[in-house]
Coordinates of C-alpha atoms in Angstrom, one line a residue:
M1 CA 0.0 0.0 0.0
K2 CA 1.5 3.3 -1.1
I3 CA 0.2 6.7 0.0
T4 CA 0.9 9.4 -2.5
H5 CA 0.9 13.1 -1.7
S6 CA -0.7 15.9 -3.7
V7 CA -2.3 14.0 -6.5
S8 CA -4.4 15.7 -9.2
L9 CA -7.9 14.2 -9.4
S10 CA -8.0 15.2 -13.1
K11 CA -5.7 12.1 -13.6
H12 CA -8.2 9.8 -11.8
T13 CA -11.5 11.0 -13.3
S14 CA -12.8 10.5 -16.8
F15 CA -13.9 14.1 -17.1
R16 CA -10.2 15.1 -16.6
T17 CA -11.1 17.8 -14.1
G18 CA -10.5 18.3 -10.4
G19 CA -8.2 19.7 -7.8
N20 CA -5.5 17.9 -5.9
A21 CA -6.0 15.3 -3.2
R22 CA -3.8 15.8 -0.2
F23 CA -3.3 12.0 0.0
F24 CA -4.2 9.3 -2.6
V25 CA -4.0 5.6 -1.8
A26 CA -5.2 2.4 -3.5
V27 CA -6.1 -0.4 -1.1
D28 CA -6.0 -4.0 -2.2
S29 CA -7.8 -5.6 0.7
L30 CA -10.2 -4.9 3.5
D31 CA -7.4 -4.9 6.0
E32 CA -5.6 -2.1 4.1
L33 CA -8.9 -0.2 3.9
K34 CA -9.2 -0.3 7.7
I35 CA -5.7 0.9 8.1
V36 CA -6.2 4.0 5.9
L37 CA -9.5 4.8 7.6
A38 CA -7.9 4.5 11.0
R39 CA -5.1 6.8 9.9
A40 CA -7.5 9.4 8.6
R41 CA -9.4 9.3 11.9
S42 CA -6.2 9.7 13.9
E43 CA -5.1 12.7 11.8
N44 CA -8.6 14.2 12.0
L45 CA -8.8 14.2 8.1
A46 CA -11.7 13.6 5.8
Y47 CA -11.7 10.7 3.3
M48 CA -13.5 10.0 0.1
I49 CA -14.0 6.7 -1.8
L50 CA -13.3 7.0 -5.5
G51 CA -13.5 4.1 -8.0
E52 CA -12.4 4.6 -11.6
G53 CA -13.9 8.1 -11.6
T54 CA -16.1 7.6 -14.6
N55 CA -19.3 9.0 -13.2
V56 CA -18.2 12.0 -11.2
L57 CA -17.4 15.6 -11.6
A58 CA -14.6 16.5 -9.2
S59 CA -14.4 19.9 -7.7
D60 CA -11.6 22.3 -8.8
E61 CA -10.9 22.8 -5.1
D62 CA -8.2 20.7 -3.5
F63 CA -9.4 17.8 -1.2
P64 CA -7.7 18.2 2.2
G65 CA -7.8 14.5 3.2
Y66 CA -7.5 10.9 1.8
V67 CA -8.9 9.8 -1.5
I68 CA -9.1 6.0 -1.3
R69 CA -9.5 3.8 -4.3
P70 CA -10.7 0.3 -3.5
M71 CA -8.7 -2.2 -5.7
I72 CA -10.1 -5.4 -4.1
R73 CA -9.9 -8.0 -6.8
G74 CA -11.3 -11.4 -7.6
V75 CA -14.1 -13.0 -9.6
D76 CA -15.6 -16.1 -8.2
F77 CA -17.8 -18.3 -10.4
S78 CA -19.8 -20.7 -8.1
D79 CA -19.5 -23.5 -10.7
G80 CA -16.2 -24.4 -9.1
I81 CA -14.0 -22.2 -11.3
H82 CA -12.4 -19.5 -9.3
I83 CA -10.5 -16.7 -11.0
G84 CA -8.2 -14.3 -9.2
I85 CA -9.3 -15.1 -5.7
N86 CA -7.2 -13.3 -3.0
S87 CA -7.4 -13.8 0.7
D88 CA -9.9 -11.0 1.1
M89 CA -12.3 -12.8 -1.3
S90 CA -12.2 -16.1 0.5
R91 CA -12.1 -14.9 4.1
G92 CA -15.4 -16.5 5.1
G93 CA -18.1 -14.1 4.0
I94 CA -21.1 -15.3 2.0
R95 CA -20.1 -17.3 -1.0
G96 CA -22.0 -19.3 -3.6
N97 CA -22.3 -23.0 -3.0
E98 CA -20.4 -25.1 -5.4
G99 CA -22.7 -26.1 -8.2
E100 CA -25.1 -23.2 -7.7
D101 CA -24.9 -22.3 -11.4
G102 CA -24.9 -18.7 -12.4
L103 CA -23.8 -17.0 -9.2
V104 CA -20.9 -14.6 -9.8
I105 CA -19.1 -12.7 -7.0
A106 CA -16.8 -9.9 -8.0
G107 CA -14.5 -7.7 -5.9
A108 CA -15.2 -4.0 -5.9
G109 CA -11.9 -3.1 -7.6
E110 CA -12.6 -5.2 -10.7
H111 CA -13.1 -3.3 -13.9
W112 CA -16.9 -3.7 -14.7
D113 CA -16.6 -4.6 -18.4
D114 CA -13.9 -7.2 -17.7
V115 CA -16.4 -9.0 -15.4
V116 CA -19.1 -8.7 -18.1
A117 CA -16.7 -10.2 -20.7
R118 CA -15.9 -13.1 -18.4
T119 CA -19.6 -13.9 -17.8
V120 CA -20.3 -13.8 -21.5
S121 CA -17.3 -16.1 -22.2
K122 CA -19.0 -18.6 -19.8
N123 CA -22.3 -18.2 -21.6
L124 CA -24.0 -16.7 -18.5
S125 CA -26.7 -14.3 -19.5
G126 CA -27.7 -11.2 -17.6
L127 CA -24.9 -8.7 -18.0
E128 CA -24.4 -8.6 -21.8
N129 CA -26.6 -5.5 -22.2
L130 CA -24.4 -3.7 -19.7
S131 CA -21.2 -4.3 -21.8
S132 CA -18.7 -1.5 -22.3
I133 CA -19.9 0.6 -19.3
P134 CA -16.8 2.2 -17.9
G135 CA -16.1 2.0 -14.2
S136 CA -15.5 -0.4 -11.4
V137 CA -17.7 -3.2 -10.0
G138 CA -18.0 -1.3 -6.7
A139 CA -19.6 1.7 -8.4
A140 CA -22.2 -0.3 -10.2
P141 CA -24.7 -0.8 -7.3
V142 CA -24.4 2.9 -6.3
Q143 CA -25.8 4.0 -9.6
N144 CA -27.8 0.8 -10.3
V145 CA -26.1 0.9 -13.7
G146 CA -28.4 0.2 -16.6
A147 CA -28.4 0.2 -20.4
Y148 CA -30.4 -1.2 -23.3
G149 CA -33.4 -2.4 -21.2
V150 CA -31.4 -4.0 -18.3
E151 CA -30.4 -2.7 -14.9
L152 CA -28.1 -4.2 -12.3
K153 CA -31.0 -4.7 -9.9
D154 CA -32.4 -7.3 -12.3
V155 CA -29.5 -9.7 -11.5
L156 CA -28.1 -8.5 -8.2
E157 CA -28.2 -11.0 -5.3
W158 CA -26.3 -9.2 -2.5
V159 CA -23.7 -6.6 -1.8
E160 CA -21.0 -6.9 0.9
V161 CA -20.1 -3.6 2.5
F162 CA -17.9 -2.3 5.2
D163 CA -19.5 0.1 7.7
P164 CA -16.8 2.4 9.1
K165 CA -19.1 3.5 11.9
E166 CA -19.4 0.0 13.2
N167 CA -16.1 -1.2 11.9
A168 CA -17.8 -4.3 10.5
T169 CA -18.8 -5.9 7.2
K170 CA -22.5 -6.4 6.3
I171 CA -24.4 -8.2 3.6
L172 CA -27.2 -6.2 1.9
S173 CA -29.8 -8.0 -0.1
C174 CA -31.1 -6.6 -3.4
S175 CA -34.2 -5.3 -1.6
D176 CA -32.0 -3.7 1.1
C177 CA -30.3 -1.7 -1.7
R178 CA -33.6 0.1 -2.5
F179 CA -32.7 0.4 -6.2
G180 CA -34.4 3.0 -8.3
Y181 CA -33.7 4.6 -11.7
R182 CA -29.9 5.4 -11.4
D183 CA -30.5 5.4 -7.6
S184 CA -29.9 3.3 -4.6
F185 CA -29.6 3.2 -0.8
F186 CA -25.9 4.0 -1.2
K187 CA -26.9 7.6 -2.2
S188 CA -29.1 8.2 0.8
P189 CA -27.9 9.8 4.1
A190 CA -28.1 6.4 5.8
G191 CA -26.1 4.5 3.1
R192 CA -23.6 6.9 1.7
D193 CA -20.9 6.0 4.2
L194 CA -21.0 2.3 3.4
I195 CA -18.0 1.1 1.3
I196 CA -18.7 -1.7 -1.2
I197 CA -16.4 -4.6 -1.0
R198 CA -18.0 -7.3 -3.1
V199 CA -21.0 -7.7 -5.4
A200 CA -22.9 -11.0 -6.1
M201 CA -25.0 -11.4 -9.2
K202 CA -27.2 -14.4 -10.2
L203 CA -27.0 -15.0 -14.0
I204 CA -28.7 -17.5 -16.2
P205 CA -26.6 -20.2 -17.9
N206 CA -27.3 -20.3 -21.6
G207 CA -30.1 -17.8 -21.0
R208 CA -32.0 -16.0 -23.7
P209 CA -30.7 -12.4 -24.3
N210 CA -33.0 -9.4 -23.9
I211 CA -33.0 -7.5 -27.2
S212 CA -36.3 -5.7 -26.7
Y213 CA -34.7 -2.3 -26.4
K214 CA -35.1 -0.3 -29.6
D215 CA -31.5 0.0 -30.5
L216 CA -30.9 -3.7 -30.1
A217 CA -34.1 -4.7 -31.8
N218 CA -33.2 -2.5 -34.8
Y219 CA -29.7 -3.9 -34.8
F220 CA -30.8 -7.5 -34.9
S221 CA -33.7 -7.0 -37.4
A222 CA -31.3 -5.5 -40.0
D223 CA -31.3 -8.8 -41.9
E224 CA -34.7 -10.4 -41.8
G225 CA -33.5 -13.5 -43.6
S226 CA -30.8 -14.4 -41.1
P227 CA -31.6 -16.9 -38.3
M228 CA -28.7 -15.5 -36.3
K229 CA -30.4 -12.0 -36.3
K230 CA -33.6 -13.5 -35.0
S231 CA -32.0 -15.4 -32.1
P232 CA -28.7 -13.8 -31.3
T233 CA -26.3 -15.4 -28.8
I234 CA -25.2 -13.8 -25.6
A235 CA -21.8 -13.0 -27.2
E236 CA -23.5 -11.5 -30.3
V237 CA -25.6 -9.2 -28.0
R238 CA -22.4 -8.1 -26.2
K239 CA -20.8 -7.3 -29.6
A240 CA -23.8 -5.4 -30.7
V241 CA -23.9 -3.3 -27.5
I242 CA -20.2 -2.4 -27.8
Q243 CA -20.7 -1.3 -31.4
I244 CA -23.8 0.8 -30.7
R245 CA -22.1 2.5 -27.7
R246 CA -18.9 3.1 -29.8
V247 CA -21.0 5.0 -32.4
K248 CA -23.2 7.0 -30.0
L249 CA -21.0 7.9 -27.1
P250 CA -17.7 9.9 -26.9
D251 CA -14.5 7.9 -26.4
I252 CA -13.2 8.4 -22.9
K253 CA -9.7 7.6 -24.2
E254 CA -9.9 10.7 -26.5
Y255 CA -12.1 13.2 -24.6
G256 CA -13.0 14.0 -21.0
T257 CA -16.5 12.7 -20.4
A258 CA -18.6 10.8 -17.9
G259 CA -21.0 9.4 -20.5
S260 CA -24.6 10.3 -19.8
F261 CA -24.5 13.4 -17.7
F262 CA -28.3 13.7 -17.2
K263 CA -31.0 11.2 -16.2
N264 CA -33.9 10.5 -18.5
L265 CA -37.2 11.9 -17.3
V266 CA -39.9 10.0 -15.5
V267 CA -43.3 11.7 -15.6
T268 CA -46.9 10.8 -14.9
D269 CA -49.1 9.5 -17.7
S270 CA -51.1 12.7 -17.6
K271 CA -48.0 14.9 -17.8
Y272 CA -46.8 12.8 -20.7
E273 CA -50.1 13.3 -22.6
E274 CA -49.7 17.1 -22.0
L275 CA -46.2 17.1 -23.3
A276 CA -47.0 14.9 -26.3
G277 CA -49.7 17.4 -27.2
K278 CA -47.1 20.1 -27.3
F279 CA -44.3 18.1 -28.9
P280 CA -45.7 15.6 -31.4
G281 CA -43.7 12.4 -31.8
L282 CA -42.4 12.6 -28.2
P283 CA -41.3 9.0 -27.4
S284 CA -41.9 7.2 -24.1
F285 CA -41.3 3.9 -22.4
P286 CA -43.5 2.3 -19.6
V287 CA -42.0 2.3 -16.1
E288 CA -42.3 -1.0 -14.2
P289 CA -44.7 -0.8 -11.2
V290 CA -42.9 -0.5 -7.9
D291 CA -45.5 -2.7 -6.1
S292 CA -49.1 -3.9 -6.7
T293 CA -50.7 -0.8 -5.2
A294 CA -49.0 1.3 -7.9
L295 CA -50.9 -0.5 -10.7
T296 CA -53.4 1.5 -12.6
A297 CA -56.3 0.4 -14.7
H298 CA -53.9 -0.2 -17.5
G299 CA -52.8 -3.3 -15.5
S300 CA -49.1 -3.2 -16.6
K301 CA -48.1 0.4 -15.8
N302 CA -47.9 2.3 -12.6
G303 CA -49.0 5.6 -14.0
F304 CA -45.6 6.8 -15.0
K305 CA -43.6 6.9 -18.3
K306 CA -40.0 7.4 -19.0
I307 CA -39.1 10.1 -21.6
P308 CA -35.7 10.0 -23.3
L309 CA -34.2 13.3 -22.4
A310 CA -31.9 13.1 -25.5
W311 CA -35.0 13.5 -27.7
I312 CA -35.9 16.7 -25.9
L313 CA -32.4 18.1 -25.9
D314 CA -32.2 17.4 -29.7
K315 CA -35.7 18.0 -31.1
V316 CA -37.1 20.6 -28.7
C317 CA -34.1 22.5 -27.3
K318 CA -31.8 22.1 -30.4
L319 CA -28.7 21.6 -28.2
N320 CA -26.9 18.9 -30.2
G321 CA -23.3 19.9 -30.7
T322 CA -23.7 23.1 -28.6
R323 CA -20.3 24.2 -27.2
E324 CA -18.9 26.9 -24.9
G325 CA -15.2 27.0 -24.9
D326 CA -13.9 23.5 -24.2
V327 CA -17.2 22.0 -22.9
G328 CA -20.0 20.9 -25.1
V329 CA -22.9 18.6 -25.8
C330 CA -22.0 15.4 -27.7
E331 CA -23.4 15.5 -31.2
T332 CA -24.3 11.7 -31.3
Q333 CA -25.7 11.5 -27.8
P334 CA -27.0 14.7 -26.3
L335 CA -27.2 13.2 -22.8
A336 CA -23.4 13.2 -22.7
L337 CA -21.3 16.3 -22.0
V338 CA -17.7 16.5 -23.3
N339 CA -14.5 18.2 -22.1
Y340 CA -12.8 18.8 -25.4
G341 CA -9.6 20.3 -23.8
Q342 CA -8.9 22.1 -20.6
A343 CA -12.4 22.8 -19.3
T344 CA -12.6 23.1 -15.5
S345 CA -15.2 21.5 -13.3
A346 CA -16.8 24.9 -12.7
E347 CA -17.1 25.4 -16.5
V348 CA -18.8 22.0 -16.9
K349 CA -21.1 22.7 -14.0
N350 CA -22.1 26.1 -15.3
F351 CA -22.7 24.6 -18.8
A352 CA -24.9 21.8 -17.3
E353 CA -26.9 24.3 -15.4
K354 CA -27.5 26.4 -18.5
I355 CA -28.8 23.2 -20.2
S356 CA -31.1 22.6 -17.3
D357 CA -32.5 26.1 -17.5
I358 CA -33.2 25.8 -21.2
V359 CA -35.1 22.5 -20.7
K360 CA -37.0 24.1 -17.9
E361 CA -37.9 27.1 -20.1
K362 CA -38.9 25.0 -23.1
T363 CA -40.8 22.2 -21.3
G364 CA -41.4 23.2 -17.7
L365 CA -39.5 20.0 -16.6
Q366 CA -36.6 20.0 -14.1
I367 CA -33.9 17.6 -15.1
E368 CA -31.4 15.8 -12.8
W369 CA -27.8 14.9 -13.1
E370 CA -26.7 11.3 -13.4
V371 CA -23.1 12.3 -12.7
N372 CA -22.2 12.8 -9.0
L373 CA -20.5 16.0 -8.0
I374 CA -17.7 15.4 -5.5

């Protein structure tokens, strides 16, 4: 474990912005994490947990404490094949039983897409639609990552966390995580201090991929005469998702970006009808009912619809490709903001607020950030 002094967060966030951390340290185990937290307490310094920094906008101000990056590794397939297991992964916490097909347990420091690739190589279905999402496994439950009709909550079994206040590990079930649209218990006051150690997901061996999302449905209906297009394999869906994302989203290797900066909109059925009257062609998607009491007379909806914000930013607000200095709206995916050069976090924040104001003026809707400000 190496503690580094005065480290620029711009080098550890995909937006390429941020001030200096007084101390920066990567921890490879729970024991190392406890040591750093104890040191921070003894020095009366704050700490912040930072994964791969792909869904954050770091302040331009310096952080006067410890920035801790969990690098706890290991991917455990409960079919008896164990890859990269270290002492922390096998220390006696909950594990899948041998032969319990489909359970995958990954350390928080694993790169998310590497884990997805491994599950696809084993023909385990459930994560293929979440291919190519940047970031670490530990960050995935915080955001309830989702794409192309699938969310992490659809497959998550449990999350192991360390509670600094109690100096103990805990297991949270999927229901304990209180998942919502890009939301979870980990964003609440009661859960934000918990540090994710491992994530367990239950996948389906040789399962049938979900290609109901429009982009995937269009991709696989391109050739009506091909049997492969009608029944794609898990690997073919992963390949399709990667290709679609490559075309639509800015490359984080080339530009500063956090992908989708804003959340899509969720409105009531009546609000949607009002908006559709003003903006003909406004698309929408049904929102799954939270519980049986939320069901309406429609039987399959809970009275809410999701509206793709990208459509509003493009068709209503005409913001595609808009740019101020080094920060702008991605031309191929308006939900994404891009740092084209040396934009500061303050400049990105101001630009995002201007976009919010324009949407509010044009539609009366208040939009929310998907990116976390730290």
